[in-house]
Amino acid sequence: MIFQLENSVNQRISLPNNSDIELYIKREDAIHSFVSGNKYRKLKYNLIEAEKLGFKTLLTFGGAYSNHIVAVAAAGQILGFNTIGVIRGEELVDKIEGNPTLSYAKHCGMQFKFVSREAYRNKTSDDFLNYLSEEFQDFYTIPEGGTNTLAVKGCEEILTIEDESFDYICCSVGTGGTISGLINRSNPNQQILGFPALKGDFLQQDISKFATKMNWKLTSEYHFGGYAKINADLISFINTFKSENSIALDPIYTGKMMFGLFDLIEKNQFPKGSKILAIHTGGLQGIDGMNVNLKKKNLPLIE
């Protein structure tokens, strides 16, 4: 363990209409205040490797409301790493204090490099990485969203022996690292269901790079129009879910997954008696930033 965590527990979720399905949520969001959920899992072995190789600085990439940026900044502060965030969008350079994600990362000591969206699309190219090396010298690179082989290794630790009784393991999907770890750790008789938060078919290929089993599929109908897209129905679901279960859901990832799960259960898409475990991957820091945007659009706020 690289720093102190709270225990992750499986919490039973109430379902409407006296469903004969058992649904639980694994509270990975509760293991740490800011390096929570899959972000801790993805960072664990990367941080161990960075320390082993003697790096003093971590460099990573993200958008204006990135959970990953917050997690890297917080972990760096805890463990004594310098941190650099390459942020998508040059227009954000003078908007840090009005952005809950960036202001917290700055408070943790993160240095920012704001780049255009065009430059950001080439963030994995040798030319761009060499450009960053010239400016910042030696650093340990963590990819956007944190997904690499070491991240998948960490995500394999989400599931425990106690979770072997579940028929279905469900998670939201961003870059594919978390679901890959769940697939690798699962039993062959378990089905792993992914709920992508983005539009597009590229995730199948990305997950296949890391997954060692074939017991998985993606359910792509619940992205609500794409990454960070949200509407009044999803907001209402998230607020009702919190009221009934005392669990906050983030609107980018876990909220969409749980909305999709409830919809599939209502449509009888799971066999009777199924036992389902949904993974709460954290990301609750993003609620404040989302509410800033919702207020501008005159939409209801996430409670």
PDB file of C-alpha atoms in Angstrom:
ATOM      1  CA  MET A   1       0.000   0.000   0.000  1.00  0.00           C
ATOM      2  CA  ILE A   2       1.538   3.317  -1.016  1.00  0.00           C
ATOM      3  CA  PHE A   3      -0.582   5.340   1.418  1.00  0.00           C
ATOM      4  CA  GLN A   4      -3.429   4.774   3.840  1.00  0.00           C
ATOM      5  CA  LEU A   5      -6.784   3.748   2.389  1.00  0.00           C
ATOM      6  CA  GLU A   6     -10.227   3.127   3.809  1.00  0.00           C
ATOM      7  CA  ASN A   7     -11.791  -0.266   3.172  1.00  0.00           C
ATOM      8  CA  SER A   8     -13.949  -0.806   0.089  1.00  0.00           C
ATOM      9  CA  VAL A   9     -17.306  -2.399   0.901  1.00  0.00           C
ATOM     10  CA  ASN A  10     -20.157  -3.819  -1.175  1.00  0.00           C
ATOM     11  CA  GLN A  11     -23.419  -2.020  -0.451  1.00  0.00           C
ATOM     12  CA  ARG A  12     -26.845  -3.454  -1.351  1.00  0.00           C
ATOM     13  CA  ILE A  13     -28.927  -1.204  -3.610  1.00  0.00           C
ATOM     14  CA  SER A  14     -32.702  -1.007  -3.440  1.00  0.00           C
ATOM     15  CA  LEU A  15     -34.431  -1.812  -6.717  1.00  0.00           C
ATOM     16  CA  PRO A  16     -37.982  -0.788  -7.694  1.00  0.00           C
ATOM     17  CA  ASN A  17     -40.864  -3.182  -8.312  1.00  0.00           C
ATOM     18  CA  ASN A  18     -39.600  -5.888  -5.941  1.00  0.00           C
ATOM     19  CA  SER A  19     -37.052  -7.104  -8.472  1.00  0.00           C
ATOM     20  CA  ASP A  20     -35.634 -10.593  -7.950  1.00  0.00           C
ATOM     21  CA  ILE A  21     -32.236  -9.260  -9.041  1.00  0.00           C
ATOM     22  CA  GLU A  22     -29.621  -8.574  -6.360  1.00  0.00           C
ATOM     23  CA  LEU A  23     -27.635  -5.407  -7.046  1.00  0.00           C
ATOM     24  CA  TYR A  24     -24.628  -4.261  -5.023  1.00  0.00           C
ATOM     25  CA  ILE A  25     -22.215  -1.387  -5.513  1.00  0.00           C
ATOM     26  CA  LYS A  26     -18.542  -1.644  -4.534  1.00  0.00           C
ATOM     27  CA  ARG A  27     -17.664   1.593  -2.775  1.00  0.00           C
ATOM     28  CA  GLU A  28     -14.269   2.221  -4.327  1.00  0.00           C
ATOM     29  CA  ASP A  29     -15.169   5.911  -4.141  1.00  0.00           C
ATOM     30  CA  ALA A  30     -14.761   5.746  -0.363  1.00  0.00           C
ATOM     31  CA  ILE A  31     -11.183   4.439  -0.203  1.00  0.00           C
ATOM     32  CA  HIS A  32      -9.632   7.943  -0.332  1.00  0.00           C
ATOM     33  CA  SER A  33     -10.989  11.489  -0.517  1.00  0.00           C
ATOM     34  CA  PHE A  34      -9.160  12.564  -3.694  1.00  0.00           C
ATOM     35  CA  VAL A  35      -7.169   9.575  -4.950  1.00  0.00           C
ATOM     36  CA  SER A  36     -10.303   7.471  -4.981  1.00  0.00           C
ATOM     37  CA  GLY A  37     -11.747   4.580  -6.903  1.00  0.00           C
ATOM     38  CA  ASN A  38     -10.006   3.448 -10.042  1.00  0.00           C
ATOM     39  CA  LYS A  39      -7.637   6.448  -9.943  1.00  0.00           C
ATOM     40  CA  TYR A  40      -5.833   5.017  -6.939  1.00  0.00           C
ATOM     41  CA  ARG A  41      -5.775   1.572  -8.538  1.00  0.00           C
ATOM     42  CA  LYS A  42      -4.309   2.934 -11.776  1.00  0.00           C
ATOM     43  CA  LEU A  43      -1.693   5.052 -10.034  1.00  0.00           C
ATOM     44  CA  LYS A  44      -0.479   2.553  -7.433  1.00  0.00           C
ATOM     45  CA  TYR A  45       2.071   0.588  -9.471  1.00  0.00           C
ATOM     46  CA  ASN A  46       2.959   3.585 -11.647  1.00  0.00           C
ATOM     47  CA  LEU A  47       3.981   5.523  -8.545  1.00  0.00           C
ATOM     48  CA  ILE A  48       5.933   2.564  -7.223  1.00  0.00           C
ATOM     49  CA  GLU A  49       7.711   2.320 -10.580  1.00  0.00           C
ATOM     50  CA  ALA A  50       8.444   6.065 -10.710  1.00  0.00           C
ATOM     51  CA  GLU A  51      10.014   5.919  -7.252  1.00  0.00           C
ATOM     52  CA  LYS A  52      11.964   2.777  -8.131  1.00  0.00           C
ATOM     53  CA  LEU A  53      13.431   4.489 -11.225  1.00  0.00           C
ATOM     54  CA  GLY A  54      14.385   7.572  -9.229  1.00  0.00           C
ATOM     55  CA  PHE A  55      11.988  10.082 -10.810  1.00  0.00           C
ATOM     56  CA  LYS A  56      11.055  13.137  -8.765  1.00  0.00           C
ATOM     57  CA  THR A  57       8.425  14.499 -11.163  1.00  0.00           C
ATOM     58  CA  LEU A  58       5.220  13.055 -12.631  1.00  0.00           C
ATOM     59  CA  LEU A  59       3.777  14.411 -15.875  1.00  0.00           C
ATOM     60  CA  THR A  60       0.326  13.563 -17.129  1.00  0.00           C
ATOM     61  CA  PHE A  61      -2.521  14.826 -19.322  1.00  0.00           C
ATOM     62  CA  GLY A  62      -6.151  15.768 -18.871  1.00  0.00           C
ATOM     63  CA  GLY A  63      -9.062  18.105 -19.492  1.00  0.00           C
ATOM     64  CA  ALA A  64     -10.573  20.898 -17.450  1.00  0.00           C
ATOM     65  CA  TYR A  65     -12.500  18.622 -15.053  1.00  0.00           C
ATOM     66  CA  SER A  66     -10.285  15.528 -15.113  1.00  0.00           C
ATOM     67  CA  ASN A  67     -10.505  13.172 -12.137  1.00  0.00           C
ATOM     68  CA  HIS A  68      -7.118  11.861 -13.183  1.00  0.00           C
ATOM     69  CA  ILE A  69      -5.483  15.303 -12.939  1.00  0.00           C
ATOM     70  CA  VAL A  70      -6.802  15.722  -9.385  1.00  0.00           C
ATOM     71  CA  ALA A  71      -5.675  12.228  -8.385  1.00  0.00           C
ATOM     72  CA  VAL A  72      -2.130  12.691  -9.718  1.00  0.00           C
ATOM     73  CA  ALA A  73      -1.826  16.097  -8.052  1.00  0.00           C
ATOM     74  CA  ALA A  74      -3.077  14.776  -4.705  1.00  0.00           C
ATOM     75  CA  ALA A  75      -0.940  11.624  -4.824  1.00  0.00           C
ATOM     76  CA  GLY A  76       2.102  13.680  -5.743  1.00  0.00           C
ATOM     77  CA  GLN A  77       1.562  15.959  -2.781  1.00  0.00           C
ATOM     78  CA  ILE A  78       1.141  13.010  -0.417  1.00  0.00           C
ATOM     79  CA  LEU A  79       4.201  11.141  -1.653  1.00  0.00           C
ATOM     80  CA  GLY A  80       6.519  14.061  -2.388  1.00  0.00           C
ATOM     81  CA  PHE A  81       6.516  14.051  -6.201  1.00  0.00           C
ATOM     82  CA  ASN A  82       6.487  17.219  -8.254  1.00  0.00           C
ATOM     83  CA  THR A  83       3.554  17.089 -10.669  1.00  0.00           C
ATOM     84  CA  ILE A  84       2.926  18.603 -14.102  1.00  0.00           C
ATOM     85  CA  GLY A  85      -0.465  18.588 -15.813  1.00  0.00           C
ATOM     86  CA  VAL A  86      -0.645  19.081 -19.577  1.00  0.00           C
ATOM     87  CA  ILE A  87      -4.141  20.532 -19.907  1.00  0.00           C
ATOM     88  CA  ARG A  88      -6.324  20.519 -23.037  1.00  0.00           C
ATOM     89  CA  GLY A  89      -7.406  24.075 -23.901  1.00  0.00           C
ATOM     90  CA  GLU A  90      -5.241  27.200 -23.953  1.00  0.00           C
ATOM     91  CA  GLU A  91      -8.245  29.327 -22.996  1.00  0.00           C
ATOM     92  CA  LEU A  92      -8.131  27.851 -19.473  1.00  0.00           C
ATOM     93  CA  VAL A  93      -4.843  29.521 -18.576  1.00  0.00           C
ATOM     94  CA  ASP A  94      -6.550  32.445 -16.800  1.00  0.00           C
ATOM     95  CA  LYS A  95      -9.551  30.475 -15.499  1.00  0.00           C
ATOM     96  CA  ILE A  96      -7.862  28.241 -12.931  1.00  0.00           C
ATOM     97  CA  GLU A  97      -9.419  29.791  -9.826  1.00  0.00           C
ATOM     98  CA  GLY A  98     -12.937  29.473 -11.243  1.00  0.00           C
ATOM     99  CA  ASN A  99     -12.431  25.798 -12.022  1.00  0.00           C
ATOM    100  CA  PRO A 100     -12.799  23.489  -8.980  1.00  0.00           C
ATOM    101  CA  THR A 101     -10.639  20.735 -10.522  1.00  0.00           C
ATOM    102  CA  LEU A 102      -7.731  22.898 -11.633  1.00  0.00           C
ATOM    103  CA  SER A 103      -7.755  25.071  -8.522  1.00  0.00           C
ATOM    104  CA  TYR A 104      -7.513  21.998  -6.286  1.00  0.00           C
ATOM    105  CA  ALA A 105      -4.698  20.521  -8.391  1.00  0.00           C
ATOM    106  CA  LYS A 106      -2.857  23.852  -8.168  1.00  0.00           C
ATOM    107  CA  HIS A 107      -3.390  23.834  -4.397  1.00  0.00           C
ATOM    108  CA  CYS A 108      -1.663  20.433  -4.367  1.00  0.00           C
ATOM    109  CA  GLY A 109       1.334  21.966  -6.121  1.00  0.00           C
ATOM    110  CA  MET A 110       0.676  20.874  -9.700  1.00  0.00           C
ATOM    111  CA  GLN A 111       2.306  22.944 -12.430  1.00  0.00           C
ATOM    112  CA  PHE A 112       0.222  23.380 -15.589  1.00  0.00           C
ATOM    113  CA  LYS A 113       1.084  23.410 -19.262  1.00  0.00           C
ATOM    114  CA  PHE A 114      -1.940  24.566 -21.275  1.00  0.00           C
ATOM    115  CA  VAL A 115      -1.945  23.500 -24.919  1.00  0.00           C
ATOM    116  CA  SER A 116      -4.310  23.908 -27.844  1.00  0.00           C
ATOM    117  CA  ARG A 117      -6.768  21.158 -28.642  1.00  0.00           C
ATOM    118  CA  GLU A 118      -4.909  20.512 -31.884  1.00  0.00           C
ATOM    119  CA  ALA A 119      -1.602  20.041 -30.058  1.00  0.00           C
ATOM    120  CA  TYR A 120      -3.311  17.902 -27.422  1.00  0.00           C
ATOM    121  CA  ARG A 121      -4.499  15.441 -30.042  1.00  0.00           C
ATOM    122  CA  ASN A 122      -0.816  14.698 -30.740  1.00  0.00           C
ATOM    123  CA  LYS A 123       0.078  14.258 -27.078  1.00  0.00           C
ATOM    124  CA  THR A 124       1.451  10.724 -27.564  1.00  0.00           C
ATOM    125  CA  SER A 125       3.667  11.603 -30.538  1.00  0.00           C
ATOM    126  CA  ASP A 126       7.451  11.522 -30.168  1.00  0.00           C
ATOM    127  CA  ASP A 127       7.705  15.135 -31.316  1.00  0.00           C
ATOM    128  CA  PHE A 128       5.316  16.382 -28.635  1.00  0.00           C
ATOM    129  CA  LEU A 129       6.916  14.305 -25.881  1.00  0.00           C
ATOM    130  CA  ASN A 130      10.375  15.533 -26.911  1.00  0.00           C
ATOM    131  CA  TYR A 131       9.039  19.087 -26.786  1.00  0.00           C
ATOM    132  CA  LEU A 132       7.850  18.490 -23.220  1.00  0.00           C
ATOM    133  CA  SER A 133      11.196  16.910 -22.292  1.00  0.00           C
ATOM    134  CA  GLU A 134      13.057  20.001 -23.471  1.00  0.00           C
ATOM    135  CA  GLU A 135      10.888  22.204 -21.258  1.00  0.00           C
ATOM    136  CA  PHE A 136      10.545  20.051 -18.138  1.00  0.00           C
ATOM    137  CA  GLN A 137      13.619  17.779 -18.287  1.00  0.00           C
ATOM    138  CA  ASP A 138      13.264  14.416 -16.518  1.00  0.00           C
ATOM    139  CA  PHE A 139       9.788  13.181 -15.626  1.00  0.00           C
ATOM    140  CA  TYR A 140       7.806   9.955 -15.356  1.00  0.00           C
ATOM    141  CA  THR A 141       4.981   9.997 -17.898  1.00  0.00           C
ATOM    142  CA  ILE A 142       1.515   8.762 -16.953  1.00  0.00           C
ATOM    143  CA  PRO A 143      -0.927   8.651 -19.906  1.00  0.00           C
ATOM    144  CA  GLU A 144      -4.255  10.468 -20.034  1.00  0.00           C
ATOM    145  CA  GLY A 145      -6.710   8.636 -17.805  1.00  0.00           C
ATOM    146  CA  GLY A 146      -3.802   6.661 -16.340  1.00  0.00           C
ATOM    147  CA  THR A 147      -4.268   3.523 -18.436  1.00  0.00           C
ATOM    148  CA  ASN A 148      -1.182   1.407 -19.142  1.00  0.00           C
ATOM    149  CA  THR A 149       0.005  -2.078 -18.209  1.00  0.00           C
ATOM    150  CA  LEU A 150       0.809  -1.063 -14.620  1.00  0.00           C
ATOM    151  CA  ALA A 151      -2.600   0.585 -14.285  1.00  0.00           C
ATOM    152  CA  VAL A 152      -4.370  -2.590 -15.390  1.00  0.00           C
ATOM    153  CA  LYS A 153      -2.327  -4.531 -12.811  1.00  0.00           C
ATOM    154  CA  GLY A 154      -3.629  -2.180 -10.122  1.00  0.00           C
ATOM    155  CA  CYS A 155      -7.219  -2.457 -11.309  1.00  0.00           C
ATOM    156  CA  GLU A 156      -7.015  -6.240 -11.027  1.00  0.00           C
ATOM    157  CA  GLU A 157      -6.955  -5.654  -7.255  1.00  0.00           C
ATOM    158  CA  ILE A 158     -10.441  -4.120  -7.205  1.00  0.00           C
ATOM    159  CA  LEU A 159     -12.070  -7.557  -7.057  1.00  0.00           C
ATOM    160  CA  THR A 160     -11.533  -9.824  -4.053  1.00  0.00           C
ATOM    161  CA  ILE A 161     -12.401 -13.387  -3.081  1.00  0.00           C
ATOM    162  CA  GLU A 162     -15.684 -12.075  -1.623  1.00  0.00           C
ATOM    163  CA  ASP A 163     -16.742 -10.950  -5.099  1.00  0.00           C
ATOM    164  CA  GLU A 164     -16.580 -14.395  -6.695  1.00  0.00           C
ATOM    165  CA  SER A 165     -20.261 -15.043  -5.950  1.00  0.00           C
ATOM    166  CA  PHE A 166     -21.430 -12.370  -8.398  1.00  0.00           C
ATOM    167  CA  ASP A 167     -22.710 -13.332 -11.843  1.00  0.00           C
ATOM    168  CA  TYR A 168     -22.095  -9.907 -13.396  1.00  0.00           C
ATOM    169  CA  ILE A 169     -19.431  -7.280 -12.713  1.00  0.00           C
ATOM    170  CA  CYS A 170     -20.234  -3.852 -14.172  1.00  0.00           C
ATOM    171  CA  CYS A 171     -18.197  -0.680 -14.557  1.00  0.00           C
ATOM    172  CA  SER A 172     -18.129   2.553 -16.486  1.00  0.00           C
ATOM    173  CA  VAL A 173     -15.501   2.781 -19.227  1.00  0.00           C
ATOM    174  CA  GLY A 174     -13.306   5.714 -20.192  1.00  0.00           C
ATOM    175  CA  THR A 175      -9.904   4.591 -21.431  1.00  0.00           C
ATOM    176  CA  GLY A 176     -10.458   0.864 -20.791  1.00  0.00           C
ATOM    177  CA  GLY A 177      -7.949   0.250 -18.011  1.00  0.00           C
ATOM    178  CA  THR A 178     -10.409  -0.475 -15.224  1.00  0.00           C
ATOM    179  CA  ILE A 179     -12.543  -2.941 -17.152  1.00  0.00           C
ATOM    180  CA  SER A 180      -9.384  -4.687 -18.390  1.00  0.00           C
ATOM    181  CA  GLY A 181      -8.264  -5.254 -14.808  1.00  0.00           C
ATOM    182  CA  LEU A 182     -11.704  -6.559 -13.840  1.00  0.00           C
ATOM    183  CA  ILE A 183     -11.705  -8.946 -16.802  1.00  0.00           C
ATOM    184  CA  ASN A 184      -8.280 -10.305 -15.911  1.00  0.00           C
ATOM    185  CA  ARG A 185      -9.218 -10.853 -12.255  1.00  0.00           C
ATOM    186  CA  SER A 186     -12.694 -12.299 -12.916  1.00  0.00           C
ATOM    187  CA  ASN A 187     -13.696 -15.936 -12.952  1.00  0.00           C
ATOM    188  CA  PRO A 188     -14.604 -17.477 -16.328  1.00  0.00           C
ATOM    189  CA  ASN A 189     -18.234 -17.903 -15.227  1.00  0.00           C
ATOM    190  CA  GLN A 190     -18.599 -14.188 -14.529  1.00  0.00           C
ATOM    191  CA  GLN A 191     -19.727 -11.711 -17.196  1.00  0.00           C
ATOM    192  CA  ILE A 192     -18.032  -8.290 -17.239  1.00  0.00           C
ATOM    193  CA  LEU A 193     -20.220  -5.474 -18.582  1.00  0.00           C
ATOM    194  CA  GLY A 194     -18.755  -2.122 -19.550  1.00  0.00           C
ATOM    195  CA  PHE A 195     -20.732   1.106 -19.926  1.00  0.00           C
ATOM    196  CA  PRO A 196     -18.720   3.506 -22.114  1.00  0.00           C
ATOM    197  CA  ALA A 197     -18.928   7.198 -21.251  1.00  0.00           C
ATOM    198  CA  LEU A 198     -17.766   8.129 -24.773  1.00  0.00           C
ATOM    199  CA  LYS A 199     -19.136   7.575 -28.241  1.00  0.00           C
ATOM    200  CA  GLY A 200     -17.160   5.455 -30.694  1.00  0.00           C
ATOM    201  CA  ASP A 201     -16.064   1.872 -31.298  1.00  0.00           C
ATOM    202  CA  PHE A 202     -12.358   2.310 -30.523  1.00  0.00           C
ATOM    203  CA  LEU A 203     -12.712   0.928 -26.982  1.00  0.00           C
ATOM    204  CA  GLN A 204     -13.099  -2.670 -28.161  1.00  0.00           C
ATOM    205  CA  GLN A 205      -9.596  -2.579 -29.595  1.00  0.00           C
ATOM    206  CA  ASP A 206      -8.118  -0.681 -26.648  1.00  0.00           C
ATOM    207  CA  ILE A 207      -9.492  -3.170 -24.110  1.00  0.00           C
ATOM    208  CA  SER A 208      -8.364  -6.145 -26.174  1.00  0.00           C
ATOM    209  CA  LYS A 209      -4.756  -4.953 -25.792  1.00  0.00           C
ATOM    210  CA  PHE A 210      -4.885  -5.648 -22.054  1.00  0.00           C
ATOM    211  CA  ALA A 211      -7.704  -8.156 -21.433  1.00  0.00           C
ATOM    212  CA  THR A 212      -6.723 -11.809 -21.077  1.00  0.00           C
ATOM    213  CA  LYS A 213     -10.247 -13.290 -21.236  1.00  0.00           C
ATOM    214  CA  MET A 214     -13.263 -13.055 -23.517  1.00  0.00           C
ATOM    215  CA  ASN A 215     -16.015 -12.882 -20.870  1.00  0.00           C
ATOM    216  CA  TRP A 216     -16.869  -9.219 -21.471  1.00  0.00           C
ATOM    217  CA  LYS A 217     -18.952  -6.907 -23.602  1.00  0.00           C
ATOM    218  CA  LEU A 218     -19.713  -3.208 -23.877  1.00  0.00           C
ATOM    219  CA  THR A 219     -23.177  -1.708 -23.550  1.00  0.00           C
ATOM    220  CA  SER A 220     -22.966   1.504 -25.546  1.00  0.00           C
ATOM    221  CA  GLU A 221     -26.484   2.933 -25.292  1.00  0.00           C
ATOM    222  CA  TYR A 222     -25.979   5.020 -22.161  1.00  0.00           C
ATOM    223  CA  HIS A 223     -23.332   7.629 -23.002  1.00  0.00           C
ATOM    224  CA  PHE A 224     -26.009  10.378 -23.231  1.00  0.00           C
ATOM    225  CA  GLY A 225     -24.466  11.843 -26.367  1.00  0.00           C
ATOM    226  CA  GLY A 226     -20.804  11.512 -25.500  1.00  0.00           C
ATOM    227  CA  TYR A 227     -18.168  12.360 -22.932  1.00  0.00           C
ATOM    228  CA  ALA A 228     -19.385  14.817 -20.260  1.00  0.00           C
ATOM    229  CA  LYS A 229     -22.792  15.098 -21.980  1.00  0.00           C
ATOM    230  CA  ILE A 230     -25.709  15.088 -19.557  1.00  0.00           C
ATOM    231  CA  ASN A 231     -29.423  15.866 -19.502  1.00  0.00           C
ATOM    232  CA  ALA A 232     -32.221  16.440 -17.002  1.00  0.00           C
ATOM    233  CA  ASP A 233     -33.178  12.731 -16.901  1.00  0.00           C
ATOM    234  CA  LEU A 234     -29.686  11.716 -15.802  1.00  0.00           C
ATOM    235  CA  ILE A 235     -29.526  14.501 -13.215  1.00  0.00           C
ATOM    236  CA  SER A 236     -32.875  13.400 -11.799  1.00  0.00           C
ATOM    237  CA  PHE A 237     -31.694   9.789 -11.611  1.00  0.00           C
ATOM    238  CA  ILE A 238     -28.467  10.734  -9.836  1.00  0.00           C
ATOM    239  CA  ASN A 239     -30.298  12.881  -7.278  1.00  0.00           C
ATOM    240  CA  THR A 240     -32.967  10.236  -6.644  1.00  0.00           C
ATOM    241  CA  PHE A 241     -30.326   7.523  -6.289  1.00  0.00           C
ATOM    242  CA  LYS A 242     -28.490   9.591  -3.684  1.00  0.00           C
ATOM    243  CA  SER A 243     -31.697  10.286  -1.792  1.00  0.00           C
ATOM    244  CA  GLU A 244     -32.674   6.601  -1.682  1.00  0.00           C
ATOM    245  CA  ASN A 245     -29.245   5.015  -1.131  1.00  0.00           C
ATOM    246  CA  SER A 246     -27.113   7.779   0.452  1.00  0.00           C
ATOM    247  CA  ILE A 247     -24.544   7.327  -2.327  1.00  0.00           C
ATOM    248  CA  ALA A 248     -23.401  10.145  -4.589  1.00  0.00           C
ATOM    249  CA  LEU A 249     -22.762   9.284  -8.243  1.00  0.00           C
ATOM    250  CA  ASP A 250     -20.617  11.297 -10.613  1.00  0.00           C
ATOM    251  CA  PRO A 251     -22.330  12.452 -13.840  1.00  0.00           C
ATOM    252  CA  ILE A 252     -19.512  11.494 -16.224  1.00  0.00           C
ATOM    253  CA  TYR A 253     -19.020   7.814 -15.449  1.00  0.00           C
ATOM    254  CA  THR A 254     -20.748   5.999 -12.585  1.00  0.00           C
ATOM    255  CA  GLY A 255     -24.018   7.910 -12.878  1.00  0.00           C
ATOM    256  CA  LYS A 256     -24.418   6.789 -16.491  1.00  0.00           C
ATOM    257  CA  MET A 257     -23.509   3.198 -15.615  1.00  0.00           C
ATOM    258  CA  MET A 258     -26.084   2.997 -12.821  1.00  0.00           C
ATOM    259  CA  PHE A 259     -28.742   4.625 -15.031  1.00  0.00           C
ATOM    260  CA  GLY A 260     -28.022   1.969 -17.649  1.00  0.00           C
ATOM    261  CA  LEU A 261     -28.105  -0.856 -15.120  1.00  0.00           C
ATOM    262  CA  PHE A 262     -31.471   0.223 -13.728  1.00  0.00           C
ATOM    263  CA  ASP A 263     -32.846   0.465 -17.254  1.00  0.00           C
ATOM    264  CA  LEU A 264     -31.581  -3.009 -18.218  1.00  0.00           C
ATOM    265  CA  ILE A 265     -32.966  -4.528 -15.025  1.00  0.00           C
ATOM    266  CA  GLU A 266     -36.348  -2.896 -15.640  1.00  0.00           C
ATOM    267  CA  LYS A 267     -36.334  -4.331 -19.173  1.00  0.00           C
ATOM    268  CA  ASN A 268     -35.619  -7.843 -17.795  1.00  0.00           C
ATOM    269  CA  GLN A 269     -32.270  -8.103 -19.560  1.00  0.00           C
ATOM    270  CA  PHE A 270     -30.757 -10.158 -16.723  1.00  0.00           C
ATOM    271  CA  PRO A 271     -31.845 -13.711 -15.821  1.00  0.00           C
ATOM    272  CA  LYS A 272     -33.973 -14.053 -12.706  1.00  0.00           C
ATOM    273  CA  GLY A 273     -31.899 -14.457  -9.569  1.00  0.00           C
ATOM    274  CA  SER A 274     -28.855 -12.727 -11.059  1.00  0.00           C
ATOM    275  CA  LYS A 275     -26.397 -11.188  -8.622  1.00  0.00           C
ATOM    276  CA  ILE A 276     -24.779  -8.011  -9.967  1.00  0.00           C
ATOM    277  CA  LEU A 277     -21.839  -6.004  -8.633  1.00  0.00           C
ATOM    278  CA  ALA A 278     -21.362  -2.458  -9.926  1.00  0.00           C
ATOM    279  CA  ILE A 279     -18.019  -0.745  -9.342  1.00  0.00           C
ATOM    280  CA  HIS A 280     -18.170   2.839  -8.054  1.00  0.00           C
ATOM    281  CA  THR A 281     -15.043   4.314  -9.641  1.00  0.00           C
ATOM    282  CA  GLY A 282     -15.115   7.602  -7.723  1.00  0.00           C
ATOM    283  CA  GLY A 283     -14.827  10.871  -9.610  1.00  0.00           C
ATOM    284  CA  LEU A 284     -17.064  12.796  -7.234  1.00  0.00           C
ATOM    285  CA  GLN A 285     -14.813  15.855  -7.378  1.00  0.00           C
ATOM    286  CA  GLY A 286     -16.185  16.464 -10.871  1.00  0.00           C
ATOM    287  CA  ILE A 287     -19.672  17.268  -9.552  1.00  0.00           C
ATOM    288  CA  ASP A 288     -18.755  20.846  -8.598  1.00  0.00           C
ATOM    289  CA  GLY A 289     -17.400  21.573 -12.057  1.00  0.00           C
ATOM    290  CA  MET A 290     -20.412  19.999 -13.738  1.00  0.00           C
ATOM    291  CA  ASN A 291     -22.747  22.104 -11.613  1.00  0.00           C
ATOM    292  CA  VAL A 292     -20.959  25.253 -12.805  1.00  0.00           C
ATOM    293  CA  ASN A 293     -21.846  24.277 -16.380  1.00  0.00           C
ATOM    294  CA  LEU A 294     -25.377  23.153 -15.493  1.00  0.00           C
ATOM    295  CA  LYS A 295     -26.087  26.494 -13.836  1.00  0.00           C
ATOM    296  CA  LYS A 296     -25.007  28.291 -17.017  1.00  0.00           C
ATOM    297  CA  LYS A 297     -27.422  26.127 -19.014  1.00  0.00           C
ATOM    298  CA  ASN A 298     -30.249  26.707 -16.508  1.00  0.00           C
ATOM    299  CA  LEU A 299     -30.507  22.975 -15.807  1.00  0.00           C
ATOM    300  CA  PRO A 300     -31.155  21.339 -12.408  1.00  0.00           C
ATOM    301  CA  LEU A 301     -28.052  20.886 -10.254  1.00  0.00           C
ATOM    302  CA  ILE A 302     -26.582  17.639  -8.929  1.00  0.00           C
ATOM    303  CA  GLU A 303     -27.209  17.508  -5.186  1.00  0.00           C
TER     304      GLU A 303
END
